[in-house]
Amino acid sequence: MELLTGAGLWSVAIFTVIFILLVDLMHRHQRWTSRYPPGPVPWPVLGNLLQVDLDNMPYSLYKLQNRYGDVFSLQMGWKPMVVINGLKAMKEVLLTCGEDTADRPQVPIFEYLGVKPGSQGVVLAPYGPEWREQRRFSVSTLRNFGLGKKSLEDWVTKEARHLCDAFTAQAGQPINPNTMLNNAVCNVIASLIFARRFEYEDPYLIRMQKVLEDSLTEISGLIPEGSILIPNMSSVLKDETVWEKPLRFHPEHFLDAQGHFVKPEAFMPFSAGRRSCLGEPLARMELFLFFTCLLQHFSFSVPNGQPRPRNLGVFPFPVAPYPYQLCAVMREQGH
Ligand code: HEM
């Protein structure tokens, strides 16, 4: 077959560019007629991909929210998305219109990862009878396995002690605690499923975490089909119109004038509505038992010469804290 040269090559290139621009125009036309909320003007083909920082998505969304308001649109490639920000809009979307916003988009990579209709579990399942059945099954299984009962609390308390031992082994040195915390959380699930825990150095536990991390990285690189709704939870948890000190750990956020505990509406780390976290009671138990155990045994500080942990997390899914170092120094007994 003869290779294209000179004028032939130019004609193909010009034809390809015109074709892509026509397809782009078609997508824009769909977007104009669908009356999307305001948002940055998309570039041909790339959409708004160059106008957001994929490494720091929460901050990019924060800047766009300040410019375009609580509900704005973005176009990632040709995929239109609507981003929801702030407590008021989030409540309307997740609670008032919960029935219409509880669906999940079909993402081709999920099929590649083995997530097919009928085997989608809960998190990725479209809103329908299969999701409902799986969700009910998961909630009742968690209860049968001891959620809200003493048995699970014992597992979590035992794991908290192992976690403290792991911190003790590195006491006084600068460490990144992520892996230890992940191991502890994994072990609670392992104790529910296999009725046993794994040592933190166990190659099986390390492999499980690696598989999980890799699959999350693969998922995050993709843009699903159709118009997608992005509930920007950070914008609620740091909503400047609600919180007195949105970027600080400020215990008064959770106390009324008499010093009694209150739960502000904007505190929704487990989301809200039909697709809210079904593991919330277990997660709360872990947070309470792990952190009380750690705080009773150690004083935490930022190692010399290290920056303070950042307020913004690492995108994309799930948003994790930007890597940081801390120093755990053992408290003296009786203090
Ligand atoms: C601190 C720990 C946790 C946090 C902050 C958290 C947060 C969340 C959030 C924000 C969602 C909603 C995601 C969405 O809108 O798509 C969610 C969903 C979910 N979470 Fe959690 N979660 C935690 C721990 C857990 C644990 C320990 C489990 C399992 C026992 C769990 C199981 C689930 C499931 C199955 C869903 C999907 C629910 C559905 O789509 O119907 N989570 N979680």
mmCIF file of C-alpha atoms and ligand atoms in Angstrom:
data_model
loop_
_atom_site.group_PDB
_atom_site.id
_atom_site.type_symbol
_atom_site.label_atom_id
_atom_site.label_comp_id
_atom_site.label_asym_id
_atom_site.label_seq_id
_atom_site.Cartn_x
_atom_site.Cartn_y
_atom_site.Cartn_z
ATOM 1 C CA MET A 1 0.000 0.000 0.000
ATOM 2 C CA GLU A 2 1.349 3.419 -0.945
ATOM 3 C CA LEU A 3 1.992 5.866 1.888
ATOM 4 C CA LEU A 4 0.253 9.229 1.710
ATOM 5 C CA THR A 5 2.622 12.131 1.031
ATOM 6 C CA GLY A 6 2.434 15.856 0.358
ATOM 7 C CA ALA A 7 -0.945 17.113 -0.816
ATOM 8 C CA GLY A 8 -2.698 13.782 0.022
ATOM 9 C CA LEU A 9 -1.567 13.982 3.623
ATOM 10 C CA TRP A 10 -2.747 17.586 3.926
ATOM 11 C CA SER A 11 -6.203 16.728 2.573
ATOM 12 C CA VAL A 12 -6.570 13.905 5.127
ATOM 13 C CA ALA A 13 -5.426 16.195 7.962
ATOM 14 C CA ILE A 14 -7.826 18.999 6.917
ATOM 15 C CA PHE A 15 -10.684 16.535 6.510
ATOM 16 C CA THR A 16 -9.988 15.067 9.986
ATOM 17 C CA VAL A 17 -9.903 18.517 11.641
ATOM 18 C CA ILE A 18 -13.170 19.558 9.943
ATOM 19 C CA PHE A 19 -14.775 16.254 10.962
ATOM 20 C CA ILE A 20 -13.723 16.673 14.624
ATOM 21 C CA LEU A 21 -14.943 20.288 14.666
ATOM 22 C CA LEU A 22 -18.320 19.196 13.249
ATOM 23 C CA VAL A 23 -18.664 16.487 15.917
ATOM 24 C CA ASP A 24 -17.671 19.082 18.520
ATOM 25 C CA LEU A 25 -20.329 21.474 17.181
ATOM 26 C CA MET A 26 -22.911 18.695 17.437
ATOM 27 C CA HIS A 27 -22.046 18.151 21.114
ATOM 28 C CA ARG A 28 -22.138 21.892 21.791
ATOM 29 C CA HIS A 29 -25.510 22.130 20.112
ATOM 30 C CA GLN A 30 -26.851 19.405 22.444
ATOM 31 C CA ARG A 31 -25.455 21.312 25.409
ATOM 32 C CA TRP A 32 -26.963 24.654 24.279
ATOM 33 C CA THR A 33 -30.398 23.132 23.761
ATOM 34 C CA SER A 34 -30.288 21.316 27.140
ATOM 35 C CA ARG A 35 -29.877 24.654 28.994
ATOM 36 C CA TYR A 36 -27.052 23.710 31.319
ATOM 37 C CA PRO A 37 -26.256 26.042 34.228
ATOM 38 C CA PRO A 38 -23.456 28.607 33.691
ATOM 39 C CA GLY A 39 -19.841 27.487 33.582
ATOM 40 C CA PRO A 40 -16.511 28.168 31.880
ATOM 41 C CA VAL A 41 -16.596 28.206 28.058
ATOM 42 C CA PRO A 42 -15.395 24.795 26.815
ATOM 43 C CA TRP A 43 -12.611 24.422 24.255
ATOM 44 C CA PRO A 44 -13.252 22.353 21.156
ATOM 45 C CA VAL A 45 -12.772 18.622 21.870
ATOM 46 C CA LEU A 46 -11.055 19.142 25.276
ATOM 47 C CA GLY A 47 -13.986 20.935 26.866
ATOM 48 C CA ASN A 48 -12.864 22.424 30.216
ATOM 49 C CA LEU A 49 -10.102 19.873 30.826
ATOM 50 C CA LEU A 50 -7.402 22.553 30.633
ATOM 51 C CA GLN A 51 -9.303 24.935 32.919
ATOM 52 C CA VAL A 52 -9.274 22.610 35.939
ATOM 53 C CA ASP A 53 -6.311 21.239 37.832
ATOM 54 C CA LEU A 54 -6.906 17.477 37.981
ATOM 55 C CA ASP A 55 -4.270 17.196 40.731
ATOM 56 C CA ASN A 56 -6.129 19.654 42.911
ATOM 57 C CA MET A 57 -9.749 19.295 41.872
ATOM 58 C CA PRO A 58 -11.339 20.495 45.156
ATOM 59 C CA TYR A 59 -9.499 23.833 44.843
ATOM 60 C CA SER A 60 -10.393 24.187 41.141
ATOM 61 C CA LEU A 61 -14.054 23.542 41.985
ATOM 62 C CA TYR A 62 -13.832 26.075 44.837
ATOM 63 C CA LYS A 63 -12.569 28.769 42.453
ATOM 64 C CA LEU A 64 -15.266 27.941 39.868
ATOM 65 C CA GLN A 65 -17.964 28.043 42.574
ATOM 66 C CA ASN A 66 -16.836 31.570 43.542
ATOM 67 C CA ARG A 67 -17.093 32.624 39.904
ATOM 68 C CA TYR A 68 -20.230 30.839 38.643
ATOM 69 C CA GLY A 69 -22.282 30.130 41.776
ATOM 70 C CA ASP A 70 -23.367 27.022 43.682
ATOM 71 C CA VAL A 71 -24.572 25.103 40.627
ATOM 72 C CA PHE A 72 -22.343 25.277 37.560
ATOM 73 C CA SER A 73 -21.557 23.105 34.579
ATOM 74 C CA LEU A 74 -18.291 21.695 33.331
ATOM 75 C CA GLN A 75 -17.503 19.786 30.176
ATOM 76 C CA MET A 76 -14.820 17.125 30.524
ATOM 77 C CA GLY A 77 -13.975 16.235 26.945
ATOM 78 C CA TRP A 78 -17.475 15.962 25.472
ATOM 79 C CA LYS A 79 -19.116 14.841 28.708
ATOM 80 C CA PRO A 80 -21.259 17.497 30.340
ATOM 81 C CA MET A 81 -21.278 17.551 34.139
ATOM 82 C CA VAL A 82 -23.167 19.610 36.678
ATOM 83 C CA VAL A 83 -21.320 20.396 39.909
ATOM 84 C CA ILE A 84 -23.340 20.967 43.089
ATOM 85 C CA ASN A 85 -21.791 23.077 45.866
ATOM 86 C CA GLY A 86 -22.747 24.431 49.278
ATOM 87 C CA LEU A 87 -25.244 23.195 51.868
ATOM 88 C CA LYS A 88 -28.406 24.711 50.358
ATOM 89 C CA ALA A 89 -27.973 23.290 46.841
ATOM 90 C CA MET A 90 -26.682 19.944 48.189
ATOM 91 C CA LYS A 91 -29.753 19.456 50.407
ATOM 92 C CA GLU A 92 -32.040 20.236 47.516
ATOM 93 C CA VAL A 93 -30.251 17.786 45.217
ATOM 94 C CA LEU A 94 -29.657 14.878 47.655
ATOM 95 C CA LEU A 95 -32.748 15.176 49.861
ATOM 96 C CA THR A 96 -35.568 17.124 48.155
ATOM 97 C CA CYS A 97 -34.888 15.621 44.701
ATOM 98 C CA GLY A 98 -33.311 12.426 46.136
ATOM 99 C CA GLU A 99 -35.382 10.097 43.966
ATOM 100 C CA ASP A 100 -34.122 11.710 40.736
ATOM 101 C CA THR A 101 -30.465 11.990 41.723
ATOM 102 C CA ALA A 102 -29.764 8.573 43.262
ATOM 103 C CA ASP A 103 -28.735 6.898 39.999
ATOM 104 C CA ARG A 104 -25.139 6.051 39.019
ATOM 105 C CA PRO A 105 -23.699 6.421 35.499
ATOM 106 C CA GLN A 106 -22.612 3.406 33.449
ATOM 107 C CA VAL A 107 -18.826 3.529 33.164
ATOM 108 C CA PRO A 108 -17.190 1.288 30.535
ATOM 109 C CA ILE A 109 -14.086 0.644 32.705
ATOM 110 C CA PHE A 110 -16.260 -0.882 35.443
ATOM 111 C CA GLU A 111 -17.222 -3.658 33.023
ATOM 112 C CA TYR A 112 -13.561 -4.192 32.257
ATOM 113 C CA LEU A 113 -12.955 -4.515 36.012
ATOM 114 C CA GLY A 114 -15.658 -7.200 36.189
ATOM 115 C CA VAL A 115 -18.490 -4.955 37.401
ATOM 116 C CA LYS A 116 -21.370 -6.079 35.167
ATOM 117 C CA PRO A 117 -25.153 -5.763 35.435
ATOM 118 C CA GLY A 118 -26.182 -8.126 38.211
ATOM 119 C CA SER A 119 -22.781 -7.972 39.909
ATOM 120 C CA GLN A 120 -22.429 -4.267 40.621
ATOM 121 C CA GLY A 121 -22.652 -4.454 44.387
ATOM 122 C CA VAL A 122 -23.954 -1.313 46.064
ATOM 123 C CA VAL A 123 -21.610 1.601 45.436
ATOM 124 C CA LEU A 124 -21.689 1.522 41.626
ATOM 125 C CA ALA A 125 -25.135 0.022 41.038
ATOM 126 C CA PRO A 126 -27.739 2.076 39.150
ATOM 127 C CA TYR A 127 -30.700 3.119 41.294
ATOM 128 C CA GLY A 128 -33.162 0.263 40.974
ATOM 129 C CA PRO A 129 -34.383 -3.022 42.473
ATOM 130 C CA GLU A 130 -30.941 -4.707 42.366
ATOM 131 C CA TRP A 131 -29.293 -1.822 44.243
ATOM 132 C CA ARG A 132 -32.168 -1.800 46.772
ATOM 133 C CA GLU A 133 -31.823 -5.542 47.404
ATOM 134 C CA GLN A 134 -28.008 -5.353 47.702
ATOM 135 C CA ARG A 135 -28.206 -2.380 50.056
ATOM 136 C CA ARG A 136 -30.779 -4.102 52.300
ATOM 137 C CA PHE A 137 -28.698 -7.286 52.253
ATOM 138 C CA SER A 138 -25.487 -5.391 53.182
ATOM 139 C CA VAL A 139 -27.156 -3.491 56.043
ATOM 140 C CA SER A 140 -28.727 -6.642 57.519
ATOM 141 C CA THR A 141 -25.485 -8.640 57.065
ATOM 142 C CA LEU A 142 -23.487 -5.934 58.847
ATOM 143 C CA ARG A 143 -26.035 -6.087 61.679
ATOM 144 C CA ASN A 144 -25.962 -9.902 61.826
ATOM 145 C CA PHE A 145 -22.172 -9.808 61.942
ATOM 146 C CA GLY A 146 -22.299 -7.680 65.018
ATOM 147 C CA LEU A 147 -22.668 -4.015 64.027
ATOM 148 C CA GLY A 148 -24.209 -2.292 67.043
ATOM 149 C CA LYS A 149 -23.382 -5.342 69.155
ATOM 150 C CA LYS A 150 -20.545 -6.026 71.560
ATOM 151 C CA SER A 151 -18.848 -8.582 69.277
ATOM 152 C CA LEU A 152 -17.813 -6.068 66.599
ATOM 153 C CA GLU A 153 -16.795 -3.512 69.203
ATOM 154 C CA ASP A 154 -14.395 -6.126 70.617
ATOM 155 C CA TRP A 155 -12.797 -6.629 67.174
ATOM 156 C CA VAL A 156 -12.376 -2.880 66.706
ATOM 157 C CA THR A 157 -10.948 -2.423 70.234
ATOM 158 C CA LYS A 158 -8.501 -5.255 69.610
ATOM 159 C CA GLU A 159 -7.457 -3.684 66.298
ATOM 160 C CA ALA A 160 -7.041 -0.286 67.998
ATOM 161 C CA ARG A 161 -4.465 -1.904 70.312
ATOM 162 C CA HIS A 162 -2.537 -3.356 67.334
ATOM 163 C CA LEU A 163 -2.637 0.075 65.705
ATOM 164 C CA CYS A 164 -1.201 1.673 68.857
ATOM 165 C CA ASP A 165 1.532 -1.012 68.924
ATOM 166 C CA ALA A 166 2.454 -0.136 65.332
ATOM 167 C CA PHE A 167 2.723 3.557 66.298
ATOM 168 C CA THR A 168 4.789 2.608 69.386
ATOM 169 C CA ALA A 169 7.286 0.777 67.154
ATOM 170 C CA GLN A 170 7.961 4.079 65.336
ATOM 171 C CA ALA A 171 7.468 6.457 68.256
ATOM 172 C CA GLY A 172 9.455 9.693 68.039
ATOM 173 C CA GLN A 173 10.259 9.274 64.317
ATOM 174 C CA PRO A 174 8.663 11.245 61.458
ATOM 175 C CA ILE A 175 6.070 8.913 59.856
ATOM 176 C CA ASN A 176 3.262 8.962 57.334
ATOM 177 C CA PRO A 177 0.459 7.152 59.201
ATOM 178 C CA ASN A 178 -1.696 6.367 56.110
ATOM 179 C CA THR A 179 -0.603 2.762 55.609
ATOM 180 C CA MET A 180 -1.035 1.877 59.287
ATOM 181 C CA LEU A 181 -4.499 3.426 59.384
ATOM 182 C CA ASN A 182 -5.476 1.642 56.130
ATOM 183 C CA ASN A 183 -4.235 -1.659 57.557
ATOM 184 C CA ALA A 184 -6.338 -1.209 60.676
ATOM 185 C CA VAL A 185 -9.486 -0.372 58.673
ATOM 186 C CA CYS A 186 -8.851 -3.345 56.314
ATOM 187 C CA ASN A 187 -8.461 -5.642 59.309
ATOM 188 C CA VAL A 188 -11.864 -4.669 60.722
ATOM 189 C CA ILE A 189 -13.457 -5.675 57.394
ATOM 190 C CA ALA A 190 -11.321 -8.848 57.397
ATOM 191 C CA SER A 191 -12.560 -9.709 60.884
ATOM 192 C CA LEU A 192 -16.150 -9.298 59.664
ATOM 193 C CA ILE A 193 -15.617 -11.416 56.546
ATOM 194 C CA PHE A 194 -12.966 -13.982 57.542
ATOM 195 C CA ALA A 195 -13.274 -13.809 61.357
ATOM 196 C CA ARG A 196 -9.532 -13.124 61.554
ATOM 197 C CA ARG A 197 -7.065 -10.263 61.273
ATOM 198 C CA PHE A 198 -3.715 -10.041 59.460
ATOM 199 C CA GLU A 199 -0.362 -8.799 60.745
ATOM 200 C CA TYR A 200 0.459 -5.436 59.130
ATOM 201 C CA GLU A 201 3.502 -7.033 57.417
ATOM 202 C CA ASP A 202 1.452 -9.974 56.057
ATOM 203 C CA PRO A 203 2.017 -10.136 52.251
ATOM 204 C CA TYR A 204 -1.678 -11.028 51.780
ATOM 205 C CA LEU A 205 -2.832 -7.796 53.470
ATOM 206 C CA ILE A 206 -0.293 -5.766 51.482
ATOM 207 C CA ARG A 207 -1.487 -7.406 48.227
ATOM 208 C CA MET A 208 -5.171 -6.732 49.040
ATOM 209 C CA GLN A 209 -4.418 -3.042 49.578
ATOM 210 C CA LYS A 210 -2.396 -2.825 46.369
ATOM 211 C CA VAL A 211 -5.219 -4.378 44.312
ATOM 212 C CA LEU A 212 -7.697 -1.939 45.861
ATOM 213 C CA GLU A 213 -5.453 1.076 45.242
ATOM 214 C CA ASP A 214 -4.750 0.065 41.623
ATOM 215 C CA SER A 215 -8.416 -0.486 40.815
ATOM 216 C CA LEU A 216 -9.290 2.925 42.280
ATOM 217 C CA THR A 217 -6.585 4.569 40.170
ATOM 218 C CA GLU A 218 -7.932 2.907 37.051
ATOM 219 C CA ILE A 219 -11.498 3.985 37.794
ATOM 220 C CA SER A 220 -10.490 7.591 38.385
ATOM 221 C CA GLY A 221 -8.962 8.067 34.952
ATOM 222 C CA LEU A 222 -12.364 7.801 33.255
ATOM 223 C CA ILE A 223 -15.239 9.994 32.398
ATOM 224 C CA PRO A 224 -18.614 8.243 32.399
ATOM 225 C CA GLU A 225 -21.280 8.481 29.698
ATOM 226 C CA GLY A 226 -24.188 10.913 29.836
ATOM 227 C CA SER A 227 -24.611 14.031 31.912
ATOM 228 C CA ILE A 228 -23.113 13.556 35.332
ATOM 229 C CA LEU A 229 -23.933 15.161 38.642
ATOM 230 C CA ILE A 230 -20.955 15.859 40.919
ATOM 231 C CA PRO A 231 -21.907 16.556 44.542
ATOM 232 C CA ASN A 232 -18.874 18.507 45.752
ATOM 233 C CA MET A 233 -18.925 17.444 49.418
ATOM 234 C CA SER A 234 -15.849 19.530 50.345
ATOM 235 C CA SER A 235 -17.842 22.651 49.511
ATOM 236 C CA VAL A 236 -20.381 21.721 52.217
ATOM 237 C CA LEU A 237 -17.888 20.537 54.829
ATOM 238 C CA LYS A 238 -15.996 23.819 54.334
ATOM 239 C CA ASP A 239 -18.975 26.036 53.459
ATOM 240 C CA GLU A 240 -17.914 29.552 54.467
ATOM 241 C CA THR A 241 -21.534 30.665 54.988
ATOM 242 C CA VAL A 242 -22.123 27.915 57.578
ATOM 243 C CA TRP A 243 -18.915 27.303 59.517
ATOM 244 C CA GLU A 244 -17.278 29.925 61.696
ATOM 245 C CA LYS A 245 -13.780 28.612 60.875
ATOM 246 C CA PRO A 246 -14.280 26.455 57.766
ATOM 247 C CA LEU A 247 -10.647 25.328 57.444
ATOM 248 C CA ARG A 248 -9.940 24.608 61.104
ATOM 249 C CA PHE A 249 -10.646 21.873 63.599
ATOM 250 C CA HIS A 250 -12.794 24.021 65.873
ATOM 251 C CA PRO A 251 -14.682 22.031 68.547
ATOM 252 C CA GLU A 252 -17.111 24.960 69.066
ATOM 253 C CA HIS A 253 -18.606 24.096 65.648
ATOM 254 C CA PHE A 254 -20.260 21.169 67.434
ATOM 255 C CA LEU A 255 -21.274 22.878 70.700
ATOM 256 C CA ASP A 256 -24.247 25.130 71.443
ATOM 257 C CA ALA A 257 -24.122 28.210 73.695
ATOM 258 C CA GLN A 258 -24.524 26.001 76.791
ATOM 259 C CA GLY A 259 -21.657 23.742 75.702
ATOM 260 C CA HIS A 260 -23.939 20.835 74.677
ATOM 261 C CA PHE A 261 -23.168 18.710 71.645
ATOM 262 C CA VAL A 262 -25.003 19.627 68.428
ATOM 263 C CA LYS A 263 -24.703 18.134 64.938
ATOM 264 C CA PRO A 264 -24.800 20.918 62.353
ATOM 265 C CA GLU A 265 -26.714 20.126 59.147
ATOM 266 C CA ALA A 266 -23.634 20.853 57.044
ATOM 267 C CA PHE A 267 -21.661 18.104 58.747
ATOM 268 C CA MET A 268 -22.323 15.372 56.187
ATOM 269 C CA PRO A 269 -19.048 13.450 55.645
ATOM 270 C CA PHE A 270 -21.132 10.333 54.922
ATOM 271 C CA SER A 271 -23.255 12.186 52.357
ATOM 272 C CA ALA A 272 -27.064 12.304 52.711
ATOM 273 C CA GLY A 273 -30.167 10.819 51.156
ATOM 274 C CA ARG A 274 -30.695 7.481 49.463
ATOM 275 C CA ARG A 275 -27.058 6.796 48.514
ATOM 276 C CA SER A 276 -25.547 7.881 51.833
ATOM 277 C CA CYS A 277 -22.887 5.675 53.419
ATOM 278 C CA LEU A 278 -24.264 2.404 54.764
ATOM 279 C CA GLY A 279 -21.030 1.792 56.696
ATOM 280 C CA GLU A 280 -21.509 4.957 58.804
ATOM 281 C CA PRO A 281 -22.114 3.205 62.174
ATOM 282 C CA LEU A 282 -19.051 0.979 61.680
ATOM 283 C CA ALA A 283 -16.915 3.905 60.488
ATOM 284 C CA ARG A 284 -17.977 5.976 63.518
ATOM 285 C CA MET A 285 -17.110 3.119 65.872
ATOM 286 C CA GLU A 286 -13.654 2.803 64.252
ATOM 287 C CA LEU A 287 -13.019 6.547 64.324
ATOM 288 C CA PHE A 288 -13.964 6.763 67.999
ATOM 289 C CA LEU A 289 -12.056 3.689 69.210
ATOM 290 C CA PHE A 290 -8.945 4.179 67.036
ATOM 291 C CA PHE A 291 -8.540 7.860 67.817
ATOM 292 C CA THR A 292 -9.262 7.665 71.553
ATOM 293 C CA CYS A 293 -6.736 4.820 71.822
ATOM 294 C CA LEU A 294 -4.129 6.811 69.839
ATOM 295 C CA LEU A 295 -4.715 10.093 71.671
ATOM 296 C CA GLN A 296 -4.570 8.427 75.099
ATOM 297 C CA HIS A 297 -1.161 6.920 74.278
ATOM 298 C CA PHE A 298 0.577 9.550 72.133
ATOM 299 C CA SER A 299 1.124 13.274 71.675
ATOM 300 C CA PHE A 300 1.173 14.178 67.990
ATOM 301 C CA SER A 301 3.239 16.939 66.434
ATOM 302 C CA VAL A 302 4.583 18.074 63.061
ATOM 303 C CA PRO A 303 8.251 16.921 62.757
ATOM 304 C CA ASN A 304 10.893 19.657 62.625
ATOM 305 C CA GLY A 305 11.255 21.139 59.165
ATOM 306 C CA GLN A 306 8.060 19.494 57.829
ATOM 307 C CA PRO A 307 5.081 21.557 56.573
ATOM 308 C CA ARG A 308 1.736 21.392 58.405
ATOM 309 C CA PRO A 309 -0.733 18.939 56.808
ATOM 310 C CA ARG A 310 -2.609 20.690 53.975
ATOM 311 C CA ASN A 311 -6.289 21.564 54.049
ATOM 312 C CA LEU A 312 -6.868 20.242 50.558
ATOM 313 C CA GLY A 313 -6.906 16.559 49.692
ATOM 314 C CA VAL A 314 -5.568 14.576 46.764
ATOM 315 C CA PHE A 315 -8.149 14.061 44.045
ATOM 316 C CA PRO A 316 -9.759 11.968 42.651
ATOM 317 C CA PHE A 317 -11.528 9.007 44.170
ATOM 318 C CA PRO A 318 -11.862 8.879 47.084
ATOM 319 C CA VAL A 319 -10.276 12.197 48.025
ATOM 320 C CA ALA A 320 -7.420 11.376 50.411
ATOM 321 C CA PRO A 321 -5.300 13.662 52.600
ATOM 322 C CA TYR A 322 -2.287 15.142 50.849
ATOM 323 C CA PRO A 323 0.690 13.031 52.080
ATOM 324 C CA TYR A 324 2.051 14.397 55.360
ATOM 325 C CA GLN A 325 4.454 13.420 58.113
ATOM 326 C CA LEU A 326 3.809 13.421 61.822
ATOM 327 C CA CYS A 327 5.607 12.466 64.971
ATOM 328 C CA ALA A 328 3.912 10.332 67.645
ATOM 329 C CA VAL A 329 5.583 10.691 71.046
ATOM 330 C CA MET A 330 4.445 8.365 73.835
ATOM 331 C CA ARG A 331 2.660 10.044 76.728
ATOM 332 C CA GLU A 332 3.934 9.316 80.157
ATOM 333 C CA GLN A 333 1.694 6.883 82.060
ATOM 334 C CA GLY A 334 -0.799 8.541 84.356
ATOM 335 C CA HIS A 335 -0.906 11.856 82.371
HETATM 336 C C1 HEM B 1 -14.708 7.404 57.661
HETATM 337 C C2 HEM B 1 -15.145 6.422 56.883
HETATM 338 C C3 HEM B 1 -16.150 6.577 55.752
HETATM 339 C C4 HEM B 1 -16.567 7.698 55.095
HETATM 340 C C5 HEM B 1 -16.134 9.164 55.318
HETATM 341 C C6 HEM B 1 -17.544 7.281 54.088
HETATM 342 C C7 HEM B 1 -18.204 8.148 53.222
HETATM 343 C C8 HEM B 1 -19.102 7.741 52.247
HETATM 344 C C9 HEM B 1 -19.783 8.630 51.325
HETATM 345 C C10 HEM B 1 -19.601 10.160 51.272
HETATM 346 C C11 HEM B 1 -20.584 7.878 50.520
HETATM 347 C C12 HEM B 1 -21.482 8.358 49.364
HETATM 348 C C13 HEM B 1 -20.757 8.182 48.060
HETATM 349 C C14 HEM B 1 -21.607 8.559 46.857
HETATM 350 O O1 HEM B 1 -22.376 9.517 46.901
HETATM 351 O O2 HEM B 1 -21.489 7.879 45.841
HETATM 352 C C15 HEM B 1 -20.418 6.488 50.934
HETATM 353 C C16 HEM B 1 -21.074 5.424 50.345
HETATM 354 C C17 HEM B 1 -20.913 4.119 50.759
HETATM 355 N N1 HEM B 1 -20.140 3.665 51.804
HETATM 356 FE FE1 HEM B 1 -18.969 4.764 53.026
HETATM 357 N N2 HEM B 1 -17.687 5.921 54.164
HETATM 358 C C18 HEM B 1 -16.872 5.433 55.176
HETATM 359 C C19 HEM B 1 -16.748 4.131 55.590
HETATM 360 C C20 HEM B 1 -17.449 3.059 55.075
HETATM 361 C C21 HEM B 1 -17.359 1.694 55.567
HETATM 362 C C22 HEM B 1 -16.504 1.222 56.770
HETATM 363 C C23 HEM B 1 -18.164 0.931 54.761
HETATM 364 C C24 HEM B 1 -18.447 -0.553 54.810
HETATM 365 C C25 HEM B 1 -18.720 -1.205 55.900
HETATM 366 C C26 HEM B 1 -18.780 1.828 53.767
HETATM 367 C C27 HEM B 1 -19.650 1.441 52.785
HETATM 368 C C28 HEM B 1 -20.260 2.281 51.871
HETATM 369 C C29 HEM B 1 -21.157 1.830 50.816
HETATM 370 C C30 HEM B 1 -21.542 0.390 50.508
HETATM 371 C C31 HEM B 1 -21.572 2.976 50.117
HETATM 372 C C32 HEM B 1 -22.496 3.042 48.894
HETATM 373 C C33 HEM B 1 -23.936 3.250 49.339
HETATM 374 C C34 HEM B 1 -24.908 3.276 48.154
HETATM 375 O O3 HEM B 1 -24.495 3.606 47.028
HETATM 376 O O4 HEM B 1 -26.098 2.997 48.370
HETATM 377 N N3 HEM B 1 -18.310 3.093 53.995
HETATM 378 N N4 HEM B 1 -19.518 6.428 51.982
#
